[in-house]
XYZ file of C-alpha atoms in Angstrom:
342
model
C 58.543 108.175 38.937
C 60.672 109.037 36.224
C 58.986 109.008 32.709
C 60.265 106.384 29.743
C 59.034 107.731 26.139
C 59.137 103.910 25.801
C 55.852 103.067 26.852
C 56.789 101.791 30.788
C 55.292 105.543 31.832
C 51.439 104.931 32.003
C 50.326 104.351 28.270
C 48.128 107.550 27.326
C 48.043 107.081 23.555
C 47.566 103.741 23.735
C 43.906 104.847 25.130
C 42.974 106.914 22.048
C 39.968 105.494 21.568
C 38.838 106.572 24.747
C 38.225 109.974 23.471
C 36.422 108.736 20.243
C 34.082 107.669 22.862
C 33.369 111.281 23.768
C 33.757 112.470 20.489
C 30.521 110.256 20.333
C 28.874 111.193 23.580
C 29.052 114.985 22.368
C 27.199 114.231 18.973
C 24.439 112.260 21.147
C 24.402 109.462 23.067
C 23.014 107.634 26.104
C 23.438 109.015 29.570
C 24.908 105.373 30.129
C 27.148 105.848 27.397
C 27.456 109.007 28.414
C 29.022 108.346 31.759
C 31.021 105.571 30.205
C 32.586 107.103 27.944
C 33.390 109.939 30.223
C 34.873 108.044 32.743
C 37.494 107.021 30.037
C 37.896 110.210 28.782
C 38.919 111.984 32.432
C 41.244 108.483 33.167
C 43.227 109.214 30.115
C 43.330 112.554 30.987
C 44.942 111.546 35.254
C 47.153 109.055 32.642
C 48.938 111.880 31.281
C 49.449 113.252 33.907
C 51.257 110.098 34.673
C 52.576 110.215 31.297
C 54.264 113.482 32.864
C 55.949 112.383 35.417
C 53.324 113.362 37.599
C 52.513 110.366 40.366
C 48.940 109.599 40.646
C 47.971 107.871 43.460
C 45.588 105.406 43.587
C 45.642 104.554 47.293
C 42.386 105.207 48.652
C 41.282 105.946 52.178
C 37.136 107.064 52.969
C 34.774 105.619 55.230
C 31.859 107.977 55.260
C 30.944 109.671 51.573
C 31.124 113.349 51.636
C 27.633 114.836 51.018
C 26.195 115.249 47.456
C 26.792 118.626 47.450
C 30.682 118.345 48.263
C 31.061 115.559 44.992
C 34.186 117.393 43.716
C 34.494 119.752 46.236
C 38.499 119.375 46.231
C 38.490 120.775 41.849
C 36.133 123.152 42.450
C 37.816 124.928 45.559
C 40.992 124.788 43.049
C 38.805 126.858 40.560
C 37.086 129.039 42.810
C 39.449 129.621 45.782
C 42.100 132.757 46.496
C 39.936 134.547 43.850
C 37.596 137.457 44.081
C 37.963 139.891 40.791
C 35.909 142.899 40.948
C 35.627 143.354 44.536
C 37.489 144.639 47.835
C 36.201 142.362 50.812
C 37.187 142.231 54.106
C 36.557 139.315 56.288
C 36.998 139.067 60.356
C 36.702 136.671 62.782
C 36.779 136.635 66.100
C 35.674 134.090 69.094
C 34.863 135.435 72.581
C 36.117 133.740 75.652
C 32.440 131.754 76.255
C 32.853 129.816 72.630
C 30.431 132.284 70.620
C 32.168 132.658 66.938
C 31.468 136.249 65.139
C 31.705 136.571 61.501
C 31.828 139.857 59.578
C 32.281 140.320 55.631
C 32.428 143.686 54.528
C 32.686 143.790 50.451
C 32.313 146.377 48.069
C 31.998 146.174 43.932
C 34.510 147.382 41.936
C 32.336 148.532 39.328
C 28.962 149.709 40.540
C 30.492 150.728 43.889
C 28.129 149.029 45.980
C 28.479 147.718 49.326
C 27.497 144.995 51.191
C 27.896 143.460 54.274
C 27.219 140.138 56.480
C 27.456 139.175 59.788
C 27.168 135.671 61.613
C 27.748 134.240 64.722
C 27.555 131.136 65.883
C 27.408 129.014 69.301
C 27.832 125.332 69.998
C 27.064 123.129 73.099
C 29.110 120.382 72.741
C 27.811 118.147 74.992
C 23.980 118.734 73.723
C 25.239 118.468 70.003
C 22.908 121.802 69.846
C 24.523 124.845 67.222
C 23.125 127.443 66.344
C 23.474 130.301 64.145
C 22.198 133.595 63.274
C 22.920 135.380 60.208
C 22.384 139.386 59.192
C 23.180 141.388 55.839
C 22.814 144.718 54.651
C 19.735 143.662 52.204
C 18.051 143.505 55.795
C 17.271 139.775 55.947
C 17.844 138.320 59.294
C 18.383 133.950 58.903
C 18.902 131.522 61.917
C 19.300 128.015 61.886
C 19.462 125.575 65.491
C 21.017 122.437 64.777
C 21.178 118.949 66.580
C 23.804 116.396 65.347
C 24.360 112.690 67.092
C 21.768 112.749 70.009
C 18.384 111.479 68.226
C 20.737 108.438 66.835
C 24.469 108.321 65.476
C 25.135 110.228 62.342
C 21.379 111.792 62.505
C 21.864 115.801 62.159
C 18.127 117.001 62.546
C 18.229 121.082 61.654
C 15.747 124.013 61.200
C 16.396 126.961 59.162
C 14.628 130.226 58.991
C 14.724 133.664 57.628
C 13.010 136.419 57.892
C 13.115 139.859 55.827
C 11.882 142.983 57.990
C 11.119 145.671 55.215
C 8.251 142.878 53.401
C 7.324 140.746 56.462
C 8.092 137.432 54.414
C 8.900 134.220 56.060
C 11.083 131.237 55.121
C 11.968 127.882 56.775
C 13.585 124.885 55.346
C 13.638 121.211 58.189
C 17.373 119.948 57.143
C 17.439 116.169 57.736
C 20.807 114.470 57.378
C 21.796 111.271 58.608
C 25.833 109.195 57.675
C 27.584 106.321 58.682
C 30.113 104.285 57.048
C 29.923 103.950 53.068
C 26.641 105.325 53.090
C 25.384 109.937 53.254
C 21.744 110.944 53.000
C 20.265 114.252 52.894
C 16.791 114.970 52.877
C 15.488 119.178 53.325
C 12.042 120.542 53.057
C 11.720 123.609 51.830
C 8.127 124.668 53.695
C 8.175 127.876 50.711
C 6.356 125.269 47.573
C 6.438 123.266 49.492
C 9.527 121.730 48.153
C 11.898 118.012 49.285
C 14.962 118.001 48.387
C 16.540 114.696 48.764
C 19.793 113.038 48.310
C 22.443 109.824 48.608
C 25.922 108.842 48.165
C 27.402 106.062 48.343
C 30.829 104.554 48.897
C 32.661 101.883 48.190
C 36.578 100.774 48.521
C 36.923 104.828 47.042
C 34.296 104.153 44.640
C 31.567 107.171 44.664
C 27.776 106.692 43.616
C 25.165 109.642 43.330
C 21.705 111.041 43.425
C 20.254 114.481 43.878
C 16.345 114.788 43.611
C 13.811 117.629 44.263
C 10.280 117.410 43.641
C 7.775 120.195 43.892
C 4.951 118.909 46.017
C 2.669 121.921 44.707
C 3.071 120.673 40.891
C 3.370 117.322 41.861
C 6.680 116.692 39.531
C 10.446 116.758 39.845
C 11.995 119.637 40.059
C 15.499 118.654 39.567
C 17.495 115.029 38.952
C 20.600 114.795 38.579
C 23.212 111.668 38.837
C 27.333 111.507 40.393
C 29.579 109.133 40.024
C 33.235 109.557 40.523
C 36.388 107.965 42.321
C 38.364 109.235 45.877
C 41.755 108.134 46.136
C 43.958 109.813 48.502
C 45.627 112.719 46.532
C 43.206 111.787 43.379
C 40.072 112.652 43.034
C 37.527 111.709 39.750
C 34.245 112.999 39.298
C 31.342 113.017 36.670
C 27.456 114.004 36.641
C 24.516 114.207 34.727
C 22.270 116.979 35.308
C 18.240 116.821 34.515
C 19.713 114.555 31.571
C 20.786 117.886 29.436
C 24.143 118.959 31.601
C 26.942 116.678 31.672
C 29.693 117.350 33.066
C 33.211 116.355 34.874
C 36.064 116.842 36.869
C 40.190 115.704 37.677
C 41.450 116.949 40.965
C 45.389 115.555 41.525
C 47.968 116.924 44.020
C 50.675 116.475 42.921
C 53.450 117.214 46.073
C 53.005 119.056 49.375
C 53.405 122.392 47.128
C 51.568 121.789 44.034
C 47.611 121.136 43.165
C 46.090 121.072 39.773
C 42.627 120.253 38.723
C 40.369 119.963 35.013
C 36.839 120.428 34.434
C 34.627 119.727 31.324
C 31.121 120.282 30.572
C 28.460 120.502 27.926
C 24.896 120.709 27.275
C 22.704 118.828 25.499
C 21.781 120.033 22.001
C 25.101 122.550 22.117
C 28.360 122.702 20.519
C 29.583 125.098 23.302
C 32.356 122.670 24.989
C 33.008 124.311 28.154
C 36.788 123.321 29.527
C 39.000 124.588 32.169
C 42.536 124.031 34.059
C 43.610 125.552 37.348
C 47.046 125.206 39.257
C 47.745 126.297 43.024
C 51.339 125.846 43.856
C 52.338 126.495 47.640
C 55.282 129.463 47.394
C 56.116 128.649 50.968
C 54.358 128.208 53.976
C 52.940 131.479 53.902
C 52.454 131.955 50.421
C 50.630 130.497 47.102
C 50.021 131.539 43.809
C 46.972 130.407 41.831
C 46.038 130.349 38.665
C 43.233 129.598 35.952
C 42.188 129.697 32.779
C 39.303 128.211 30.443
C 38.435 127.641 26.787
C 37.009 131.114 26.180
C 40.448 132.420 27.839
C 39.903 133.832 30.518
C 42.788 133.518 32.712
C 42.677 134.123 36.655
C 45.643 135.090 38.702
C 45.685 134.983 42.405
C 48.380 135.742 45.160
C 48.023 134.854 48.832
C 50.219 135.798 51.621
C 50.225 135.696 55.338
C 51.460 138.932 56.622
C 51.813 137.132 59.887
C 48.866 134.889 61.952
C 45.215 135.286 61.361
C 46.200 138.106 58.794
C 45.573 137.354 55.339
C 46.048 138.974 52.488
C 44.733 138.279 48.606
C 45.373 139.957 45.188
C 43.631 138.953 42.446
C 43.327 138.966 38.583
C 40.778 138.473 35.814
C 41.996 138.954 32.273
C 40.211 138.544 28.852
C 42.255 136.973 26.385
C 40.354 137.526 23.268
C 40.536 140.923 23.950
C 43.415 141.914 25.767
C 44.104 145.233 24.649
C 39.936 146.467 24.779
C 40.330 146.732 28.348
C 37.612 145.104 30.563
C 39.956 143.212 32.898
C 39.284 143.062 36.630
C 40.868 142.897 40.138
C 40.077 142.267 43.356
C 41.359 142.334 46.785
C 40.570 140.834 49.959
C 41.829 140.647 53.541
C 41.253 138.100 55.751
C 41.550 138.549 59.790
C 41.276 136.026 62.511
C 41.286 136.688 66.497
């Protein structure tokens, strides 16, 4: 789409009233006013992308909505994947002829020199809908998760997740259930330590998403968590807003500009505080084997990551975190990661 500064492009400047609404929220308003204002603000920001000749597609293709924890995941991935500040990490993935998957990971902190590692095995019996996942790490914690999916009912997933620490004898367990079908995704977990009930639900219709998440402490008979989210997902564009416990507010935008470039913006603040957190990130695919990632936030922390596929199944990642406010003082972090899949 060509730019037209006379106004035939998305009229970003005409919607400045939305920014004023967001400013009103920062100084105190109801959650409903926040959601309306934040949606206006983020849509205006997506309008700005269109104003700058970045096409924004609103074609939606959604049947089963994502789980609550996956809302806004596309934007989160742009900010988190492709970086590994302050660590040297090695990931090895293999699969046996019998179908057992082995994932081994080891890392070393460049500041403290502390090393850690983990081993994970996965085995799936597709005909029974059964999967068994076992984990071990250098903290000597053993974990086992058994999951059955689409057997009791289509779309229903039931699992038992347990952990055991031999050194202390501490045991924990969690019963997990999830049910998904067109237009809805529901989950309910019972943590036997407490016990605490975690529940969430996401409803979706024509690209619009609304979600609720709660945690109920049965021992104290009170809500330990009370979160709400609202968003829109359509093809290469995603918009997400959330309110956590009525005090923490946030939002994000994800836009896939083309096959090479992906961008994301996040915005967050806490009630009673003037400290607004803002970040912008991008990932650019240089070619089929290499990509460059970059991000910056309002604290002047600049992150840069470079990922290169050396050969099929072998990938290396180099990353650096630069403190823009104290550039000459040092304290910057670098990291390196290797991924091997055989």
